[in-house]
Coordinates of C-alpha atoms in Angstrom, one line a residue:
A1 CA 71.8 82.1 103.4
A2 CA 71.8 85.9 103.8
G3 CA 74.5 86.2 101.1
A4 CA 72.4 84.1 98.7
M5 CA 69.3 86.1 99.3
A6 CA 71.1 89.4 98.8
S7 CA 72.8 88.3 95.5
S8 CA 69.3 87.4 94.1
S9 CA 67.9 90.9 94.9
P10 CA 68.8 94.2 93.2
D11 CA 71.2 96.0 95.6
Y12 CA 69.7 94.8 98.9
S13 CA 71.7 93.9 102.0
V14 CA 70.2 91.1 104.0
L15 CA 70.4 90.3 107.7
L16 CA 68.9 87.1 109.3
V17 CA 68.6 86.8 113.1
A18 CA 67.7 83.7 115.1
E19 CA 68.4 82.2 118.5
R20 CA 70.2 78.9 119.2
E21 CA 69.2 79.3 122.9
R22 CA 67.2 82.0 124.7
G23 CA 69.3 85.1 124.7
K24 CA 72.0 83.7 122.4
P25 CA 71.5 85.1 118.9
I26 CA 72.8 83.7 115.7
V27 CA 73.1 86.4 113.0
G28 CA 73.8 85.9 109.3
Y29 CA 74.9 88.8 107.2
S30 CA 75.1 89.3 103.4
D31 CA 77.8 92.0 104.0
L32 CA 79.0 92.7 107.6
D33 CA 80.6 96.0 106.4
T34 CA 77.2 97.2 105.0
F35 CA 74.4 96.1 107.3
T36 CA 74.4 94.8 110.9
R37 CA 71.9 94.5 113.7
D38 CA 72.9 97.9 115.0
D39 CA 71.6 99.4 111.7
V40 CA 68.1 98.2 112.4
P41 CA 66.2 100.9 114.3
E42 CA 65.0 99.6 117.7
S43 CA 61.4 100.7 117.0
L44 CA 61.4 98.5 113.8
R45 CA 62.8 95.5 115.8
E46 CA 60.1 95.9 118.4
Q47 CA 57.3 96.1 115.7
V48 CA 58.6 93.1 113.8
A49 CA 58.9 91.0 117.0
R50 CA 55.3 91.9 118.2
K51 CA 52.8 89.1 117.7
Q52 CA 49.6 90.4 116.1
P53 CA 46.3 89.0 117.3
L54 CA 44.6 86.5 115.0
T55 CA 41.2 87.6 113.9
S56 CA 38.8 86.9 111.0
S57 CA 40.6 89.7 109.0
N58 CA 44.1 88.8 110.2
E59 CA 45.3 85.2 109.6
H60 CA 49.0 85.8 110.4
E61 CA 50.8 86.6 113.7
Y62 CA 53.6 88.4 112.0
H63 CA 53.7 91.0 109.2
L64 CA 56.2 92.9 107.1
F65 CA 57.1 96.4 108.4
W66 CA 59.5 99.0 107.0
Q67 CA 61.1 102.2 108.2
R68 CA 63.1 104.9 106.6
T69 CA 66.5 105.5 108.4
S70 CA 69.8 107.2 107.8
I71 CA 73.2 105.6 108.1
S72 CA 76.2 107.9 107.9
G73 CA 74.1 110.5 106.2
T74 CA 72.7 108.2 103.5
P75 CA 69.0 107.5 103.5
Y76 CA 67.9 103.9 103.5
L77 CA 64.7 101.8 103.7
V78 CA 64.9 98.9 106.2
A79 CA 62.2 96.2 106.0
G80 CA 61.8 93.3 108.4
T81 CA 59.5 90.3 109.2
R82 CA 59.5 87.1 111.2
I83 CA 59.1 83.8 109.4
I84 CA 55.7 82.4 110.1
G85 CA 55.9 78.9 111.6
G86 CA 59.5 79.4 112.9
G87 CA 62.8 80.3 111.4
P88 CA 64.8 83.5 111.5
T89 CA 63.7 87.1 111.5
G90 CA 64.8 88.7 108.2
Y91 CA 65.7 92.3 107.5
M92 CA 66.6 93.9 104.2
L93 CA 68.4 97.2 103.6
K94 CA 67.9 99.3 100.4
S95 CA 69.7 102.5 99.7
L96 CA 67.5 105.5 98.8
D97 CA 70.6 107.5 97.8
Q98 CA 69.2 108.1 94.3
E99 CA 66.5 110.4 96.0

């Protein structure tokens, strides 16, 4: 699934993370040599996993967050969100090397 998502996006790498049992992750990569869980900053993982309170102005528990990072000296933008209603957490990596 991660490979199919990445091939339909312009130069994105995709990472999908779920659990088969508590503490036993299942990870899908579009390219294991390009983008792994270790490339996602811990602060972004924490923000993506945090449930937001539901209010009259916020109808959804999870939102899309992004963070600029550097991998081997190359700048990247990493975005992540949880699938509302269940499913994996998804992250996308986009090189900002053209900057």
